[in-house]
PDB file of C-alpha atoms in Angstrom:
ATOM      1  CA  MET A 294      31.512  64.629  94.894  1.00 55.00           C
ATOM      2  CA  ASN A 295      32.515  68.028  96.301  1.00 58.00           C
ATOM      3  CA  TYR A 296      36.235  68.569  95.636  1.00 54.00           C
ATOM      4  CA  LEU A 297      36.336  72.067  97.123  1.00 51.00           C
ATOM      5  CA  PRO A 298      37.559  70.981 100.602  1.00 55.00           C
ATOM      6  CA  LEU A 299      40.425  69.122  98.925  1.00 52.00           C
ATOM      7  CA  LEU A 300      41.392  72.057  96.694  1.00 52.00           C
ATOM      8  CA  ILE A 301      41.511  74.687  99.439  1.00 54.00           C
ATOM      9  CA  PRO A 302      44.780  73.424 101.043  1.00 54.00           C
ATOM     10  CA  VAL A 303      46.415  73.214  97.605  1.00 49.00           C
ATOM     11  CA  LEU A 304      45.256  76.743  96.759  1.00 49.00           C
ATOM     12  CA  LEU A 305      46.585  78.071 100.041  1.00 49.00           C
ATOM     13  CA  LEU A 306      49.930  76.361  99.403  1.00 50.00           C
ATOM     14  CA  VAL A 307      50.237  77.932  95.936  1.00 46.00           C
ATOM     15  CA  LEU A 308      49.329  81.378  97.251  1.00 49.00           C
ATOM     16  CA  GLY A 309      51.854  80.983 100.073  1.00 49.00           C
ATOM     17  CA  SER A 310      54.581  80.045  97.608  1.00 43.00           C
ATOM     18  CA  HIS A 311      53.882  83.144  95.532  1.00 43.00           C
ATOM     19  CA  ALA A 312      53.953  85.291  98.656  1.00 42.00           C
ATOM     20  CA  ILE A 313      57.342  83.875  99.645  1.00 39.00           C
ATOM     21  CA  GLY A 314      58.665  84.413  96.125  1.00 37.00           C
ATOM     22  CA  GLY A 315      57.448  87.988  96.116  1.00 34.00           C
ATOM     23  CA  GLU A 316      59.163  88.653  99.427  1.00 34.00           C
ATOM     24  CA  THR A 317      62.442  87.376  97.994  1.00 36.00           C
ATOM     25  CA  GLU A 318      62.145  89.654  94.990  1.00 47.00           C
ATOM     26  CA  ASN A 319      61.379  92.637  97.241  1.00 53.00           C
ATOM     27  CA  ASP A 320      63.940  91.864  99.939  1.00 70.00           C
ATOM     28  CA  SER A 321      64.439  95.543 100.820  1.00 89.00           C
ATOM     29  CA  VAL A 322      68.017  95.630  99.437  1.00 93.00           C
ATOM     30  CA  PRO A 323      68.395  99.089  97.837  1.00 94.00           C
ATOM     31  CA  GLN A 324      68.938  99.009  94.084  1.00 96.00           C
ATOM     32  CA  ILE A 325      70.078 102.034  92.100  1.00 97.00           C
ATOM     33  CA  ASN A 326      70.465 101.839  88.334  1.00 96.00           C
ATOM     34  CA  GLY A 327      70.845  98.067  88.547  1.00 95.00           C
ATOM     35  CA  CYS A 328      73.364  98.128  91.394  1.00 98.00           C
ATOM     36  CA  ARG A 329      72.417  96.217  94.543  1.00 97.00           C
ATOM     37  CA  ILE A 330      73.740  98.124  97.543  1.00 98.00           C
ATOM     38  CA  GLU A 331      74.899  95.312  99.830  1.00 98.00           C
ATOM     39  CA  PRO A 332      78.184  93.679 100.895  1.00 98.00           C
ATOM     40  CA  ASP A 333      80.173  91.956  98.108  1.00 98.00           C
ATOM     41  CA  SER A 334      77.963  93.381  95.355  1.00 98.00           C
ATOM     42  CA  LYS A 335      79.636  93.892  91.959  1.00 98.00           C
ATOM     43  CA  CYS A 336      78.872  97.318  90.462  1.00 98.00           C
ATOM     44  CA  PRO A 337      81.869  98.456  88.390  1.00 98.00           C
ATOM     45  CA  ASN A 338      81.231 101.717  86.509  1.00 98.00           C
ATOM     46  CA  ALA A 339      77.824 102.105  88.200  1.00 98.00           C
ATOM     47  CA  ASN A 340      75.994 105.424  87.974  1.00 98.00           C
ATOM     48  CA  LEU A 341      75.358 106.480  91.580  1.00 98.00           C
ATOM     49  CA  ARG A 342      75.596 110.244  91.120  1.00 98.00           C
ATOM     50  CA  GLY A 343      73.902 112.099  93.959  1.00 98.00           C
ATOM     51  CA  ALA A 344      72.594 108.850  95.473  1.00 98.00           C
ATOM     52  CA  ASP A 345      71.417 108.782  99.096  1.00 98.00           C
ATOM     53  CA  LEU A 346      73.461 105.935 100.592  1.00 98.00           C
ATOM     54  CA  ARG A 347      73.589 107.051 104.208  1.00 98.00           C
ATOM     55  CA  ASN A 348      74.285 104.412 106.889  1.00 98.00           C
ATOM     56  CA  LEU A 349      74.360 101.504 104.390  1.00 98.00           C
ATOM     57  CA  ASP A 350      76.603  98.442 104.596  1.00 98.00           C
ATOM     58  CA  MET A 351      78.767  98.493 101.455  1.00 98.00           C
ATOM     59  CA  ARG A 352      81.661  96.361 102.623  1.00 98.00           C
ATOM     60  CA  ARG A 353      83.776  94.716  99.907  1.00 98.00           C
ATOM     61  CA  MET A 354      81.632  96.153  97.111  1.00 98.00           C
ATOM     62  CA  ASP A 355      83.255  96.481  93.698  1.00 98.00           C
ATOM     63  CA  LEU A 356      82.654 100.113  92.737  1.00 98.00           C
ATOM     64  CA  SER A 357      85.704 100.517  90.545  1.00 98.00           C
ATOM     65  CA  GLY A 358      85.171 103.300  88.039  1.00 98.00           C
ATOM     66  CA  ALA A 359      81.745 104.099  89.538  1.00 98.00           C
ATOM     67  CA  ASP A 360      80.386 107.638  89.510  1.00 98.00           C
ATOM     68  CA  LEU A 361      79.482 108.678  93.065  1.00 98.00           C
ATOM     69  CA  SER A 362      79.842 112.415  92.496  1.00 98.00           C
ATOM     70  CA  GLY A 363      77.778 114.351  95.030  1.00 98.00           C
ATOM     71  CA  ALA A 364      76.551 111.147  96.689  1.00 98.00           C
ATOM     72  CA  ASP A 365      75.574 111.147 100.379  1.00 98.00           C
ATOM     73  CA  LEU A 366      77.754 108.477 101.992  1.00 98.00           C
ATOM     74  CA  ARG A 367      77.649 109.628 105.592  1.00 98.00           C
ATOM     75  CA  HIS A 368      78.311 106.831 108.113  1.00 98.00           C
ATOM     76  CA  VAL A 369      78.584 104.258 105.292  1.00 98.00           C
ATOM     77  CA  ASN A 370      80.700 101.139 105.845  1.00 98.00           C
ATOM     78  CA  LEU A 371      83.030 100.788 102.845  1.00 98.00           C
ATOM     79  CA  ASP A 372      85.670  98.621 104.501  1.00 98.00           C
ATOM     80  CA  LEU A 373      87.669  96.625 101.906  1.00 98.00           C
ATOM     81  CA  ALA A 374      85.590  98.125  99.081  1.00 98.00           C
ATOM     82  CA  ASN A 375      87.134  98.596  95.639  1.00 98.00           C
ATOM     83  CA  LEU A 376      86.765 102.251  94.594  1.00 98.00           C
ATOM     84  CA  GLU A 377      89.700 102.375  92.232  1.00 98.00           C
ATOM     85  CA  LYS A 378      89.275 105.200  89.675  1.00 98.00           C
ATOM     86  CA  ALA A 379      85.859 106.028  91.163  1.00 98.00           C
ATOM     87  CA  LYS A 380      84.501 109.563  90.863  1.00 98.00           C
ATOM     88  CA  LEU A 381      83.629 110.989  94.286  1.00 98.00           C
ATOM     89  CA  ARG A 382      83.843 114.714  93.570  1.00 98.00           C
ATOM     90  CA  GLY A 383      81.843 116.644  96.154  1.00 98.00           C
ATOM     91  CA  ALA A 384      80.626 113.439  97.839  1.00 98.00           C
ATOM     92  CA  ASN A 385      79.853 113.490 101.568  1.00 98.00           C
ATOM     93  CA  LEU A 386      81.714 110.695 103.358  1.00 98.00           C
ATOM     94  CA  THR A 387      81.586 112.221 106.832  1.00 98.00           C
ATOM     95  CA  ARG A 388      82.318 109.526 109.433  1.00 98.00           C
ATOM     96  CA  ALA A 389      82.362 106.787 106.792  1.00 98.00           C
ATOM     97  CA  SER A 390      84.482 103.697 107.400  1.00 98.00           C
ATOM     98  CA  LEU A 391      87.040 103.087 104.644  1.00 98.00           C
ATOM     99  CA  GLN A 392      89.412 100.709 106.369  1.00 98.00           C
ATOM    100  CA  GLN A 393      91.663  98.929 103.845  1.00 98.00           C
ATOM    101  CA  SER A 394      89.507 100.176 100.977  1.00 98.00           C
ATOM    102  CA  ASN A 395      91.031 100.764  97.543  1.00 98.00           C
ATOM    103  CA  LEU A 396      90.852 104.394  96.388  1.00 98.00           C
ATOM    104  CA  ARG A 397      93.777 104.313  93.983  1.00 98.00           C
ATOM    105  CA  LEU A 398      93.438 106.966  91.262  1.00 98.00           C
ATOM    106  CA  ALA A 399      90.012 107.970  92.626  1.00 98.00           C
ATOM    107  CA  ASP A 400      88.842 111.575  92.374  1.00 98.00           C
ATOM    108  CA  LEU A 401      87.683 112.991  95.727  1.00 98.00           C
ATOM    109  CA  SER A 402      88.096 116.674  94.897  1.00 98.00           C
ATOM    110  CA  GLY A 403      86.005 118.821  97.204  1.00 98.00           C
ATOM    111  CA  ALA A 404      84.670 115.776  99.056  1.00 98.00           C
ATOM    112  CA  SER A 405      83.885 115.756 102.780  1.00 98.00           C
ATOM    113  CA  LEU A 406      85.863 113.064 104.595  1.00 98.00           C
ATOM    114  CA  VAL A 407      85.514 114.516 108.087  1.00 98.00           C
ATOM    115  CA  ALA A 408      86.398 112.001 110.827  1.00 98.00           C
ATOM    116  CA  ILE A 409      86.528 109.036 108.440  1.00 98.00           C
ATOM    117  CA  SER A 410      88.006 105.770 109.643  1.00 98.00           C
ATOM    118  CA  GLY A 411      90.608 105.184 106.951  1.00 98.00           C
ATOM    119  CA  TRP A 412      93.053 102.855 108.682  1.00 98.00           C
ATOM    120  CA  ALA A 413      95.385 101.312 106.070  1.00 98.00           C
ATOM    121  CA  LEU A 414      93.346 102.520 103.097  1.00 98.00           C
ATOM    122  CA  PHE A 415      95.034 102.610  99.689  1.00 98.00           C
ATOM    123  CA  ALA A 416      94.799 105.923  97.815  1.00 98.00           C
ATOM    124  CA  GLN A 417      97.961 106.145  95.770  1.00 98.00           C
ATOM    125  CA  ALA A 418      97.811 108.901  93.126  1.00 98.00           C
ATOM    126  CA  ALA A 419      94.262 109.803  94.202  1.00 98.00           C
ATOM    127  CA  GLU A 420      92.926 113.364  93.861  1.00 98.00           C
ATOM    128  CA  PHE A 421      91.896 115.122  97.108  1.00 98.00           C
ATOM    129  CA  GLU A 422      92.155 118.764  96.063  1.00 98.00           C
ATOM    130  CA  GLY A 423      90.150 120.980  98.421  1.00 98.00           C
ATOM    131  CA  ALA A 424      88.795 117.985 100.358  1.00 98.00           C
ATOM    132  CA  ASP A 425      87.758 118.360 104.000  1.00 98.00           C
ATOM    133  CA  MET A 426      89.573 115.636 105.953  1.00 98.00           C
ATOM    134  CA  ARG A 427      89.562 117.174 109.416  1.00 98.00           C
ATOM    135  CA  ALA A 428      90.020 114.620 112.211  1.00 98.00           C
ATOM    136  CA  ALA A 429      90.344 111.790 109.667  1.00 98.00           C
ATOM    137  CA  ASN A 430      92.070 108.647 110.896  1.00 98.00           C
ATOM    138  CA  LEU A 431      94.560 107.751 108.160  1.00 98.00           C
ATOM    139  CA  GLU A 432      96.937 105.726 110.284  1.00 98.00           C
ATOM    140  CA  PHE A 433      99.017 103.367 108.091  1.00 98.00           C
ATOM    141  CA  ALA A 434      97.210 104.632 104.967  1.00 98.00           C
ATOM    142  CA  ARG A 435      99.011 104.683 101.616  1.00 98.00           C
ATOM    143  CA  LEU A 436      98.689 108.035  99.792  1.00 98.00           C
ATOM    144  CA  SER A 437     101.949 108.117  97.867  1.00 98.00           C
ATOM    145  CA  GLY A 438     101.744 110.432  94.886  1.00 98.00           C
ATOM    146  CA  ALA A 439      98.312 111.730  95.904  1.00 98.00           C
ATOM    147  CA  LYS A 440      97.324 115.312  95.099  1.00 98.00           C
ATOM    148  CA  LEU A 441      96.169 117.142  98.234  1.00 98.00           C
ATOM    149  CA  HIS A 442      96.218 120.821  97.292  1.00 98.00           C
ATOM    150  CA  ASN A 443      94.605 123.008  99.980  1.00 98.00           C
ATOM    151  CA  VAL A 444      93.243 119.952 101.776  1.00 98.00           C
ATOM    152  CA  GLN A 445      91.911 120.373 105.324  1.00 98.00           C
ATOM    153  CA  LEU A 446      93.733 117.876 107.581  1.00 98.00           C
ATOM    154  CA  GLN A 447      93.494 119.655 110.904  1.00 98.00           C
ATOM    155  CA  ALA A 448      93.730 117.230 113.849  1.00 98.00           C
ATOM    156  CA  ALA A 449      93.982 114.279 111.459  1.00 98.00           C
ATOM    157  CA  ASN A 450      95.808 111.116 112.478  1.00 98.00           C
ATOM    158  CA  LEU A 451      98.623 110.607 109.954  1.00 98.00           C
ATOM    159  CA  GLU A 452     100.783 108.377 112.097  1.00 98.00           C
ATOM    160  CA  MET A 453     102.822 106.006 109.900  1.00 98.00           C
ATOM    161  CA  THR A 454     100.967 107.299 106.823  1.00 98.00           C
ATOM    162  CA  TRP A 455     102.798 106.983 103.503  1.00 98.00           C
ATOM    163  CA  LEU A 456     102.752 110.368 101.719  1.00 98.00           C
ATOM    164  CA  SER A 457     105.957 110.051  99.737  1.00 98.00           C
ATOM    165  CA  LYS A 458     105.893 112.266  96.617  1.00 98.00           C
ATOM    166  CA  ALA A 459     102.430 113.525  97.605  1.00 98.00           C
ATOM    167  CA  ASP A 460     101.526 117.091  96.653  1.00 98.00           C
ATOM    168  CA  LEU A 461     100.377 118.902  99.811  1.00 98.00           C
ATOM    169  CA  LYS A 462     100.709 122.457  98.532  1.00 98.00           C
ATOM    170  CA  GLY A 463      98.742 124.791 100.798  1.00 98.00           C
ATOM    171  CA  ALA A 464      97.550 121.885 102.975  1.00 98.00           C
ATOM    172  CA  HIS A 465      96.242 122.621 106.478  1.00 98.00           C
ATOM    173  CA  LEU A 466      97.884 120.211 108.899  1.00 98.00           C
ATOM    174  CA  GLU A 467      97.442 122.138 112.118  1.00 98.00           C
ATOM    175  CA  ASP A 468      97.461 119.911 115.233  1.00 98.00           C
ATOM    176  CA  ALA A 469      97.755 116.767 113.099  1.00 98.00           C
ATOM    177  CA  ASN A 470      99.421 113.645 114.469  1.00 98.00           C
ATOM    178  CA  MET A 471     102.295 113.141 112.019  1.00 98.00           C
ATOM    179  CA  GLN A 472     104.473 110.825 114.062  1.00 97.00           C
ATOM    180  CA  GLU A 473     106.545 108.571 111.804  1.00 97.00           C
ATOM    181  CA  VAL A 474     104.812 109.992 108.712  1.00 98.00           C
ATOM    182  CA  LYS A 475     106.598 109.249 105.419  1.00 97.00           C
ATOM    183  CA  LEU A 476     106.897 112.479 103.386  1.00 97.00           C
ATOM    184  CA  GLY A 477     110.024 111.817 101.365  1.00 96.00           C
ATOM    185  CA  GLY A 478     110.031 113.778  98.114  1.00 97.00           C
ATOM    186  CA  SER A 479     106.687 115.404  98.908  1.00 98.00           C
ATOM    187  CA  ASN A 480     105.615 118.983  98.224  1.00 98.00           C
ATOM    188  CA  LEU A 481     104.756 120.988 101.357  1.00 98.00           C
ATOM    189  CA  GLU A 482     104.919 124.440  99.775  1.00 98.00           C
ATOM    190  CA  ASN A 483     102.837 126.912 101.810  1.00 98.00           C
ATOM    191  CA  ALA A 484     101.504 124.094 104.015  1.00 98.00           C
ATOM    192  CA  ASN A 485     100.707 124.856 107.656  1.00 98.00           C
ATOM    193  CA  LEU A 486     101.960 122.426 110.325  1.00 98.00           C
ATOM    194  CA  THR A 487     101.298 124.649 113.347  1.00 98.00           C
ATOM    195  CA  GLY A 488     100.907 122.427 116.406  1.00 98.00           C
ATOM    196  CA  ALA A 489     101.471 119.227 114.408  1.00 98.00           C
ATOM    197  CA  ARG A 490     103.360 116.414 116.080  1.00 97.00           C
ATOM    198  CA  THR A 491     106.144 115.332 113.685  1.00 96.00           C
ATOM    199  CA  ARG A 492     108.290 113.133 115.918  1.00 94.00           C
ATOM    200  CA  PHE A 493     110.257 110.581 113.844  1.00 95.00           C
ATOM    201  CA  GLY A 494     108.618 111.837 110.650  1.00 96.00           C
ATOM    202  CA  ASN A 495     110.597 111.450 107.417  1.00 96.00           C
ATOM    203  CA  PHE A 496     110.801 114.697 105.388  1.00 96.00           C
ATOM    204  CA  GLN A 497     113.771 113.681 103.235  1.00 95.00           C
ATOM    205  CA  ASP A 498     113.941 115.758 100.016  1.00 95.00           C
ATOM    206  CA  ALA A 499     110.572 117.394 100.747  1.00 96.00           C
ATOM    207  CA  ASN A 500     109.896 120.755  99.078  1.00 96.00           C
ATOM    208  CA  MET A 501     109.065 123.214 101.879  1.00 96.00           C
ATOM    209  CA  PRO A 502     109.223 126.892 100.768  1.00 97.00           C
ATOM    210  CA  GLY A 503     106.699 128.974 102.668  1.00 97.00           C
ATOM    211  CA  CYS A 504     105.792 126.052 104.931  1.00 97.00           C
ATOM    212  CA  VAL A 505     104.707 127.123 108.407  1.00 97.00           C
ATOM    213  CA  GLN A 506     106.503 125.177 111.167  1.00 95.00           C
ATOM    214  CA  CYS A 507     107.864 122.476 108.901  1.00 94.00           C
ATOM    215  CA  PRO A 508     110.734 120.658 110.664  1.00 92.00           C
ATOM    216  CA  LYS A 509     114.166 122.082 109.985  1.00 85.00           C
ATOM    217  CA  GLY A 510     117.319 120.317 108.856  1.00 74.00           C
ATOM    218  CA  TRP A 511     115.852 118.378 105.927  1.00 66.00           C
ATOM    219  CA  ASP A 512     117.077 120.722 103.152  1.00 60.00           C
TER     220      ASP A 512
END
């Protein structure tokens, strides 16, 4: 009896199953040093130095303590991501979305954050020295105690932003929207607020020697 006609459907079924399994294993989700780059992925302390992550969806990822120094994160969606204590020195986050993300104690020295969407992000005690944050939307963001020496914040939206005890020495805040900003106890030494809108801003106990166009009457 010729069993070949009976075996062919079974063989095709087995081959099809393997094909489906292979597709699942190679599902096109980027993986870098064991970290799956997709929403809700858990990658604490991951090594992503210099990684090309442009345009990826990284919402709610756990990247606490991760090293993203020099990484290309342009147009990335990092909403609600955990980047606490992450290293982002020199990273490019131009036009990235960081709404309600956690950047507490993160190091973003020299990073590009041009035109980011950072509504209500948390970056208390984070390091932004020399960062380019022109036109960044930081409305309702929390940056208390952050270090922002010589940061570029021209035309940034800092309305209702918490910057109490932040160090903004030499910061460029020209034409920034600083309405209702909270700068109590901050350092604005040699900062430049030319053209900034400071209506209802709180500058109580701020240090302002050499500050250009800082509001008067708060000494």
